[in-house]
PDB file of C-alpha atoms and ligand atoms in Angstrom:
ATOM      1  CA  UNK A 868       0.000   0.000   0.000  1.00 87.00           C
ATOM      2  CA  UNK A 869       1.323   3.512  -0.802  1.00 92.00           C
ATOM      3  CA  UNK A 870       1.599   6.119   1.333  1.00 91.00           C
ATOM      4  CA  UNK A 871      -0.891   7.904  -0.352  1.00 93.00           C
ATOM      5  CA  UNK A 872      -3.530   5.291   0.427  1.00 95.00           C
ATOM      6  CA  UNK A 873      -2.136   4.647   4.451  1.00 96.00           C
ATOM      7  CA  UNK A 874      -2.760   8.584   4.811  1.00 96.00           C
ATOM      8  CA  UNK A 875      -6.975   7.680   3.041  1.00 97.00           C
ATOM      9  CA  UNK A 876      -7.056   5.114   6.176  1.00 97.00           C
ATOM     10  CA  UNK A 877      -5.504   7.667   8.563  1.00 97.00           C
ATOM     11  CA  UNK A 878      -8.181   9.697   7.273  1.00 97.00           C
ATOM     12  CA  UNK A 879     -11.016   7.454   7.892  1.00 97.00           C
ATOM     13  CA  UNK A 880     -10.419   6.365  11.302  1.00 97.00           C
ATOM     14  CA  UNK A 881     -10.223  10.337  12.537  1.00 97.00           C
ATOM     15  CA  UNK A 882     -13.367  10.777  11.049  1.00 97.00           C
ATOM     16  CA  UNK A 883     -14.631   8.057  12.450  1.00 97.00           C
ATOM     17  CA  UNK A 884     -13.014   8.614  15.530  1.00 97.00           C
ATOM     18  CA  UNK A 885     -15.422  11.851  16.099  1.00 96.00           C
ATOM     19  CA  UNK A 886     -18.463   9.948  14.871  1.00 97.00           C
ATOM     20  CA  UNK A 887     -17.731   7.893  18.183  1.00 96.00           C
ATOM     21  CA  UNK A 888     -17.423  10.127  20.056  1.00 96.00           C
ATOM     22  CA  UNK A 889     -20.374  12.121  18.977  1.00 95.00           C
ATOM     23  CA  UNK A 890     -22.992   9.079  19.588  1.00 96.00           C
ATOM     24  CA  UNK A 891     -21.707   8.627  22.899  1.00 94.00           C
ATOM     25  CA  UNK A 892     -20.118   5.330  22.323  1.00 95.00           C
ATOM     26  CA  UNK A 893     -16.792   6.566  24.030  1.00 95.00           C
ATOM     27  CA  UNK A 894     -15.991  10.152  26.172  1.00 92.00           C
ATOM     28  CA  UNK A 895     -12.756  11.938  26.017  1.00 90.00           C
ATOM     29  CA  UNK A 896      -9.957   9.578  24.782  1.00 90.00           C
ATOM     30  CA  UNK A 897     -11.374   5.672  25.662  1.00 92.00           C
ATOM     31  CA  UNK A 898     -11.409   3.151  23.277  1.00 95.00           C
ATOM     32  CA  UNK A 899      -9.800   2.862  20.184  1.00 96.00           C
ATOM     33  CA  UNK A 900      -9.958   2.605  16.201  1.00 98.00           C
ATOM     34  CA  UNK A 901      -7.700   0.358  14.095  1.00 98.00           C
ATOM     35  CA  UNK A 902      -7.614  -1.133  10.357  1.00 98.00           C
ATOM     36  CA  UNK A 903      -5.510  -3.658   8.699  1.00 98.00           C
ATOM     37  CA  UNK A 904      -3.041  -2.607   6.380  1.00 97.00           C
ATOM     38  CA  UNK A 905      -4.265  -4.819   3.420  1.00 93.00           C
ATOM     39  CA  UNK A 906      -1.831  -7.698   2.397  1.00 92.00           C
ATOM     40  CA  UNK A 907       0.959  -6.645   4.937  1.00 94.00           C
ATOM     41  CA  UNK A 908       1.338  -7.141   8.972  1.00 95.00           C
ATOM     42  CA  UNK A 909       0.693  -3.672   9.915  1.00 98.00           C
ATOM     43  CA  UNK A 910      -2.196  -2.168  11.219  1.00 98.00           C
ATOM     44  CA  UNK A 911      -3.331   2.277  11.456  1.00 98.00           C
ATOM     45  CA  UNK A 912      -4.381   2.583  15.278  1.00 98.00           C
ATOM     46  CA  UNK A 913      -5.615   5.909  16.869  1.00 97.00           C
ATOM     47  CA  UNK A 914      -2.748   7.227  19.532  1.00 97.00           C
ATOM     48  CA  UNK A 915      -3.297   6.739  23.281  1.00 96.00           C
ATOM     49  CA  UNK A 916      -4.663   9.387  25.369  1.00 92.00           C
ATOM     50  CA  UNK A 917      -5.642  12.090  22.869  1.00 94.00           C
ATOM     51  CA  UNK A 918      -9.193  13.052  22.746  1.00 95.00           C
ATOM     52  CA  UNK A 919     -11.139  12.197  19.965  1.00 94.00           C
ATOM     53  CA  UNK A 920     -11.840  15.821  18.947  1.00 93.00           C
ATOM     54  CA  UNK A 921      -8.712  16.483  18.990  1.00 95.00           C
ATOM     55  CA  UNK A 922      -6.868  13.998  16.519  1.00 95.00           C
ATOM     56  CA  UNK A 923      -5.483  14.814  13.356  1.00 95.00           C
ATOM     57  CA  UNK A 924      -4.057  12.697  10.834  1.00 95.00           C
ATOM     58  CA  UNK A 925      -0.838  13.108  11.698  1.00 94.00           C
ATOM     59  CA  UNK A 926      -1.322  11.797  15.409  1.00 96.00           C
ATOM     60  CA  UNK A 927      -2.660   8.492  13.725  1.00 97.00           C
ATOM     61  CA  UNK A 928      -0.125   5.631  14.222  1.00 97.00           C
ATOM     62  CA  UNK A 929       1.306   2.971  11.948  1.00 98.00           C
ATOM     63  CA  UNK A 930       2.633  -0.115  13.562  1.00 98.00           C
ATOM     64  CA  UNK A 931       3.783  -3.898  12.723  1.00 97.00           C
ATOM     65  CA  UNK A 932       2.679  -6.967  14.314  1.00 97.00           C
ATOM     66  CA  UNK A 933       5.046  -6.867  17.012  1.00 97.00           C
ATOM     67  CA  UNK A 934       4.277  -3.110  17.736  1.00 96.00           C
ATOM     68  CA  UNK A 935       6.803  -1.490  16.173  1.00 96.00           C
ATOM     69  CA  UNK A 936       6.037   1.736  15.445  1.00 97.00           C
ATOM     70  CA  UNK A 937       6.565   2.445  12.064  1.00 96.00           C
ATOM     71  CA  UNK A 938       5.150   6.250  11.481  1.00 95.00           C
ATOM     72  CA  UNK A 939       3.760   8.722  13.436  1.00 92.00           C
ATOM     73  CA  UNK A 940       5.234  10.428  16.618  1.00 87.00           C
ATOM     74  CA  UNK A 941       2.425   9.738  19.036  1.00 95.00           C
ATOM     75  CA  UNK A 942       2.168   6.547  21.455  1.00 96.00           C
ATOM     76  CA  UNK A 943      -0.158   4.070  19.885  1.00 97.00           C
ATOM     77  CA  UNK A 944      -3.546   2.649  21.780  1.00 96.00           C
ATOM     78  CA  UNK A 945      -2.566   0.657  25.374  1.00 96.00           C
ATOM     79  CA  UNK A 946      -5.311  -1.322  23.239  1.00 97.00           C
ATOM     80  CA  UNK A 947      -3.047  -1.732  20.555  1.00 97.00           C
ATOM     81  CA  UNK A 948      -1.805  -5.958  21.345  1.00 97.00           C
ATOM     82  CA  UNK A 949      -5.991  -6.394  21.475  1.00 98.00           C
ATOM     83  CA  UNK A 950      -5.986  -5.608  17.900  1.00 98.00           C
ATOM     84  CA  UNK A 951      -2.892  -7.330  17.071  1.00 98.00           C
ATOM     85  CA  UNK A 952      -4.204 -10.530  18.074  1.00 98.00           C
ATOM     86  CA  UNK A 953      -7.669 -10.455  16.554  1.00 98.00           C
ATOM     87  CA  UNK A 954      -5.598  -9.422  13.094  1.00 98.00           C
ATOM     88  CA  UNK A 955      -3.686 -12.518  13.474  1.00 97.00           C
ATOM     89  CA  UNK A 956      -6.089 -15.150  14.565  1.00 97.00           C
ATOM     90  CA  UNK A 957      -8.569 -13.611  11.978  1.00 97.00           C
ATOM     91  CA  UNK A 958      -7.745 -12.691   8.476  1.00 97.00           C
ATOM     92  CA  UNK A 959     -11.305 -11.723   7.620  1.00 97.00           C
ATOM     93  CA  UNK A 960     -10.709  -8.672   9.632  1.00 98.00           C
ATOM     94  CA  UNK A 961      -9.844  -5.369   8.095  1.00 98.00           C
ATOM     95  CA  UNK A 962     -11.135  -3.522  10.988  1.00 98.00           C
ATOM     96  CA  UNK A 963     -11.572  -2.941  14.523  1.00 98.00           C
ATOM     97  CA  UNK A 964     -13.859  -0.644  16.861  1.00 98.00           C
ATOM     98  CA  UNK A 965     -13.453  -0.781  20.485  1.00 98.00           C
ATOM     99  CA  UNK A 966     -15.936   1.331  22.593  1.00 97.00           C
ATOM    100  CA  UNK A 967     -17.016   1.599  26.354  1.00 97.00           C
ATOM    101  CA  UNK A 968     -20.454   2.387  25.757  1.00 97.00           C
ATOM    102  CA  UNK A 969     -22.783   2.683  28.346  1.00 97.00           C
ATOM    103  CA  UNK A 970     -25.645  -0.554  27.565  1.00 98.00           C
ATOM    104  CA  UNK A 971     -22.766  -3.490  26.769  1.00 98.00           C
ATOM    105  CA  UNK A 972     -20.387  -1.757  29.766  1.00 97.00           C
ATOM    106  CA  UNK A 973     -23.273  -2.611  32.052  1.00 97.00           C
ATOM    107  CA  UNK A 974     -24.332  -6.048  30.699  1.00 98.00           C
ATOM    108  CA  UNK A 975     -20.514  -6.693  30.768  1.00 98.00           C
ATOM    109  CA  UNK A 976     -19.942  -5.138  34.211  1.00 97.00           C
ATOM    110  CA  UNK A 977     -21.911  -8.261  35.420  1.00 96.00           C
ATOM    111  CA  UNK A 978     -19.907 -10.983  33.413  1.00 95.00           C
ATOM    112  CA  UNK A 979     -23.296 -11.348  31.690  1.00 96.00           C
ATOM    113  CA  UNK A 980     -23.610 -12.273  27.834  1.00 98.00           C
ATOM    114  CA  UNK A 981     -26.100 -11.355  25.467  1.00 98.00           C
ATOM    115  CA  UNK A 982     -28.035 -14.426  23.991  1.00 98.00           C
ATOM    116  CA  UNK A 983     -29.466 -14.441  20.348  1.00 98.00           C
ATOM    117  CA  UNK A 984     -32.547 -12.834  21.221  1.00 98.00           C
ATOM    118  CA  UNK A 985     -32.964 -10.188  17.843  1.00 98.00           C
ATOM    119  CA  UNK A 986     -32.456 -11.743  14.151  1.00 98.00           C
ATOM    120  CA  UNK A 987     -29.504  -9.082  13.882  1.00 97.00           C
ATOM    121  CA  UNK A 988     -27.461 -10.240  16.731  1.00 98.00           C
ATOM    122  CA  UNK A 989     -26.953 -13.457  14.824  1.00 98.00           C
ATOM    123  CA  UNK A 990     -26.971 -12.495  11.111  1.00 98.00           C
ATOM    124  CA  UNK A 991     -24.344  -9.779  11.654  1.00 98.00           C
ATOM    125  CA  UNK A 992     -22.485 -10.783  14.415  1.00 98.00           C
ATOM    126  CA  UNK A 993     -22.610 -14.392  14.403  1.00 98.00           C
ATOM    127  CA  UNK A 994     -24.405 -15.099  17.759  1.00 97.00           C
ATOM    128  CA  UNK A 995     -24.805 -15.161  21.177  1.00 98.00           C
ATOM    129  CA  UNK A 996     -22.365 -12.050  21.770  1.00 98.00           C
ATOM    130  CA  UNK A 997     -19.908 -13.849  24.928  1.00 98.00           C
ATOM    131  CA  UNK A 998     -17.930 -11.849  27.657  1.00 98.00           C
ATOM    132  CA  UNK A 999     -14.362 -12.394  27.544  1.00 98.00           C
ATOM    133  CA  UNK A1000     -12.827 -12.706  30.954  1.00 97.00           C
ATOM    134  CA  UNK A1001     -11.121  -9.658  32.839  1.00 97.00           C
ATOM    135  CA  UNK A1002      -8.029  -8.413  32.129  1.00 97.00           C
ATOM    136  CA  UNK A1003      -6.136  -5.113  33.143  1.00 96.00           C
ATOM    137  CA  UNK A1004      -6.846  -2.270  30.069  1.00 95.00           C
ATOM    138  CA  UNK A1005      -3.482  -2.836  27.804  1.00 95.00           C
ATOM    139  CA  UNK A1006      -2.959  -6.295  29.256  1.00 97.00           C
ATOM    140  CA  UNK A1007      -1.656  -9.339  27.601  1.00 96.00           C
ATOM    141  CA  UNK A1008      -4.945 -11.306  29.405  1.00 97.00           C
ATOM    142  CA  UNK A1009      -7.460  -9.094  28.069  1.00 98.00           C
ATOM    143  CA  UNK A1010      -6.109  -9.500  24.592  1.00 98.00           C
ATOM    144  CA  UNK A1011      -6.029 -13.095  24.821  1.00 98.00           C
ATOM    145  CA  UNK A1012      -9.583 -13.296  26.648  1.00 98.00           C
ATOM    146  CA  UNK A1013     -11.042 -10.591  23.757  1.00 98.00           C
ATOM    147  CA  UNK A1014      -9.710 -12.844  21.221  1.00 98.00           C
ATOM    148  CA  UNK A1015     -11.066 -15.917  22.666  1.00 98.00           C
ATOM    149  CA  UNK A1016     -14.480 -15.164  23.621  1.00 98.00           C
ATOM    150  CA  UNK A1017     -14.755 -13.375  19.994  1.00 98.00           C
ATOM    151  CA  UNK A1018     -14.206 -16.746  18.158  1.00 97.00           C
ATOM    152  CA  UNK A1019     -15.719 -16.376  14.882  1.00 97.00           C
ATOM    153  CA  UNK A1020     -18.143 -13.930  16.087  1.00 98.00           C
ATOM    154  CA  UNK A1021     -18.064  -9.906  14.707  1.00 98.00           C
ATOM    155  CA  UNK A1022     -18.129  -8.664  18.845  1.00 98.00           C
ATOM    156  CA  UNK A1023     -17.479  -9.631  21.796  1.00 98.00           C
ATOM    157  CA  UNK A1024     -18.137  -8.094  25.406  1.00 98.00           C
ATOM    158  CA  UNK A1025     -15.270  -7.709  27.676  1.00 98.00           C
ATOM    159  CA  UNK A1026     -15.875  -7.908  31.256  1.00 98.00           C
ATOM    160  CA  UNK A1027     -16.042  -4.533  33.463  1.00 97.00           C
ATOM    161  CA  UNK A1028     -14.722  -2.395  30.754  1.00 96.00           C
ATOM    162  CA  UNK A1029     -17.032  -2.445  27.662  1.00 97.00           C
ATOM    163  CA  UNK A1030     -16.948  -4.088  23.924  1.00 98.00           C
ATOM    164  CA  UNK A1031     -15.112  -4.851  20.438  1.00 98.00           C
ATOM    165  CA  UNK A1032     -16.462  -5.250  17.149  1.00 98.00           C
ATOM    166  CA  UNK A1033     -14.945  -5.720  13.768  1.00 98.00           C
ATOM    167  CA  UNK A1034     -15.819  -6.043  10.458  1.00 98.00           C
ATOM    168  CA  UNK A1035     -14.271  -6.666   6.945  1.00 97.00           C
ATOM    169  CA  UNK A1036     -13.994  -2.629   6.676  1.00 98.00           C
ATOM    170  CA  UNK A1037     -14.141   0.134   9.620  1.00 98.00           C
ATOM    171  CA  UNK A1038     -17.976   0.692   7.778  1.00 98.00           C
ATOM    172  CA  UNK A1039     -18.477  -2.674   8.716  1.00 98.00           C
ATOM    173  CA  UNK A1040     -16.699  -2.752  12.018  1.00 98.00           C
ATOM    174  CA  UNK A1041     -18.541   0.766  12.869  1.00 98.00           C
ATOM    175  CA  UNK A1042     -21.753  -0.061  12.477  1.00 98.00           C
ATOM    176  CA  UNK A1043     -21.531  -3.583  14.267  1.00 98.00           C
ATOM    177  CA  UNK A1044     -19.952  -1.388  17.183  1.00 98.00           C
ATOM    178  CA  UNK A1045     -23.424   0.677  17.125  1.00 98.00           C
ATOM    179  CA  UNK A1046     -25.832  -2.501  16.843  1.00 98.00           C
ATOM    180  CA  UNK A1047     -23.764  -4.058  19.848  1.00 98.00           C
ATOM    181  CA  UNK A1048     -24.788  -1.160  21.673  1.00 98.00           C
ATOM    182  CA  UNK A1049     -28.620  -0.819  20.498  1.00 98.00           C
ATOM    183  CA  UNK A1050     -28.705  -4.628  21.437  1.00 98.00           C
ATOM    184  CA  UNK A1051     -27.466  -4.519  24.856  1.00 98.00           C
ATOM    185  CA  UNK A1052     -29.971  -1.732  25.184  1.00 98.00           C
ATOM    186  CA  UNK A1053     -33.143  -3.729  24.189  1.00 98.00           C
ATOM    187  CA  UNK A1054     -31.846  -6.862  26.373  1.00 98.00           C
ATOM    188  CA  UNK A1055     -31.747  -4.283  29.250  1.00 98.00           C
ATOM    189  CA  UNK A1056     -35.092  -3.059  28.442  1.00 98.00           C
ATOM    190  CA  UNK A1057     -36.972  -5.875  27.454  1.00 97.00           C
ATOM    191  CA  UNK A1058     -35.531  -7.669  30.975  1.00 97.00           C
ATOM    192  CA  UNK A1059     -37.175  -5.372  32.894  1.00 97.00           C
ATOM    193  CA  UNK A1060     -40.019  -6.836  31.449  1.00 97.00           C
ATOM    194  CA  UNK A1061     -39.328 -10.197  31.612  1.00 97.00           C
ATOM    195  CA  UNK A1062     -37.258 -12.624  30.446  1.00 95.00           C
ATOM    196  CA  UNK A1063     -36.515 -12.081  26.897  1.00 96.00           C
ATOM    197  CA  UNK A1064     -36.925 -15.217  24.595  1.00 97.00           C
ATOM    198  CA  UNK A1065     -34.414 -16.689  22.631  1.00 97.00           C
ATOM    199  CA  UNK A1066     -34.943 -17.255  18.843  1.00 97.00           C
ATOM    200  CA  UNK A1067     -35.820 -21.006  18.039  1.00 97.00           C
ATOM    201  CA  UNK A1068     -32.446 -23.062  17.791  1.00 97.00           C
ATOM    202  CA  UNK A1069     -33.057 -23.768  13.914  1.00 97.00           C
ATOM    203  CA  UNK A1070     -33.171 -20.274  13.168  1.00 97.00           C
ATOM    204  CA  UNK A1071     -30.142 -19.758  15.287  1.00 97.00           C
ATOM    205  CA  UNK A1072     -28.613 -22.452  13.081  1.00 97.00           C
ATOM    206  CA  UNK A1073     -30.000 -21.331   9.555  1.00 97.00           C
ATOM    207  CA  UNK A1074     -28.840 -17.409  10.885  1.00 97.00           C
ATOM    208  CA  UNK A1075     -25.294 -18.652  11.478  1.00 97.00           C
ATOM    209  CA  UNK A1076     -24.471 -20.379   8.167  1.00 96.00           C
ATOM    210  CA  UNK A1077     -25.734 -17.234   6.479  1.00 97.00           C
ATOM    211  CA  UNK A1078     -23.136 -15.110   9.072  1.00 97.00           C
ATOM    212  CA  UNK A1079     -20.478 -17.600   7.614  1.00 93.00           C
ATOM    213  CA  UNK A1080     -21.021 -16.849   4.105  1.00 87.00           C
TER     214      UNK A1080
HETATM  215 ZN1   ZN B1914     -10.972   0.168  26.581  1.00 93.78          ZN
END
């Protein structure tokens, strides 16, 4: 990829970066934005601990595999091994949206999982969404749990700090980010109702196999 074209994914993930922050998935500087560098092991990361409206292009961070930075003069994301290892493990991936919003932070706050209640939480994200096991923010557990409990799935809770979603593009990745949200926000709702029924196992099934193509 030339630089021309790093700089067009640089671009994207500042704007998307704001887009974040402006539905209230994230405040000030948590969570993090990455995409794959297509066909090399390099990913573009948003820098730790700058606020979202405050990121340029240039504070957008290049890095290999093993973390090297490789352009850019800012730190990149503690998050940064998270997205590493769900690159590796998963070459469908191109990109990566990790938010603490407020609806999957409290279902994950209690360990909890979201079940395939809503035809969308299977057909886009491939299931019953799990909670990967604590780990410290920037830790080498939590990036092993996240990429655990996310499987083959498109999002995946993690416990007491909030969620991760990815997609084939950050488009893809974004807007699963937003539906894990509106999700844990109808379980929440429709609990204090009840108890919310699961979709019938076939259509769990038939939901999946269209997820996997
Ligand atoms: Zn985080």
């Amino acid at each position: 990829m030339n630089g021309k074209e790093v700089n067009k994914l640089k671009m994207e993930i500042v704007e998307a970066g704001k887009r974040m922050l402006h539905k209230g998935l994230v405040i000030g500087a948590s969570g993090n934005i990455s995409i794959r560098i297509s066909g090399e092991d390099k990913i573009v990361i948003t820098p730790s601990q700058i606020k979202y409206d405050k990121i340029g292009v240039n504070d957008i961070v290049v890095v290999d595999f093993k973390k090297n930075v490789l352009e850019g003069d800012r730190s990149p994301s503690v998050e940064t091994g998270m997205h590493i290892g769900v690159y590796e493990t998963r070459p469908d991936v191109g990109a990566i949206v990790h938010t603490h919003s407020v609806y999957a932070s409290a279902i994950a706050s209690l360990g909890k999982t979201i079940p395939p209640f809503l035809d969308d939480i299977v057909l886009m994200l491939g299931g019953e969404i799990e909670v990967a096991e604590y780990g410290m923010p920037g830790s080498k557990e939590l990036a092993e749990n996240a990429v655990r409990a996310l499987g083959k799935k498109n999002a995946v809770l993690l416990a007491n700090h909030g969620s991760l979603s990815c997609g084939k593009n950050l488009e893809g990745a974004f807007v699963n980010a937003e539906l894990v949200e509106r999700v844990a926000k109808i379980f929440i709702l429709s609990s204090l109702l009840g108890k919310p029924k699961n979709l019938p196992q076939e259509v769990v099934q038939l939901e999946q196999q269209i997820f996997e193509l």
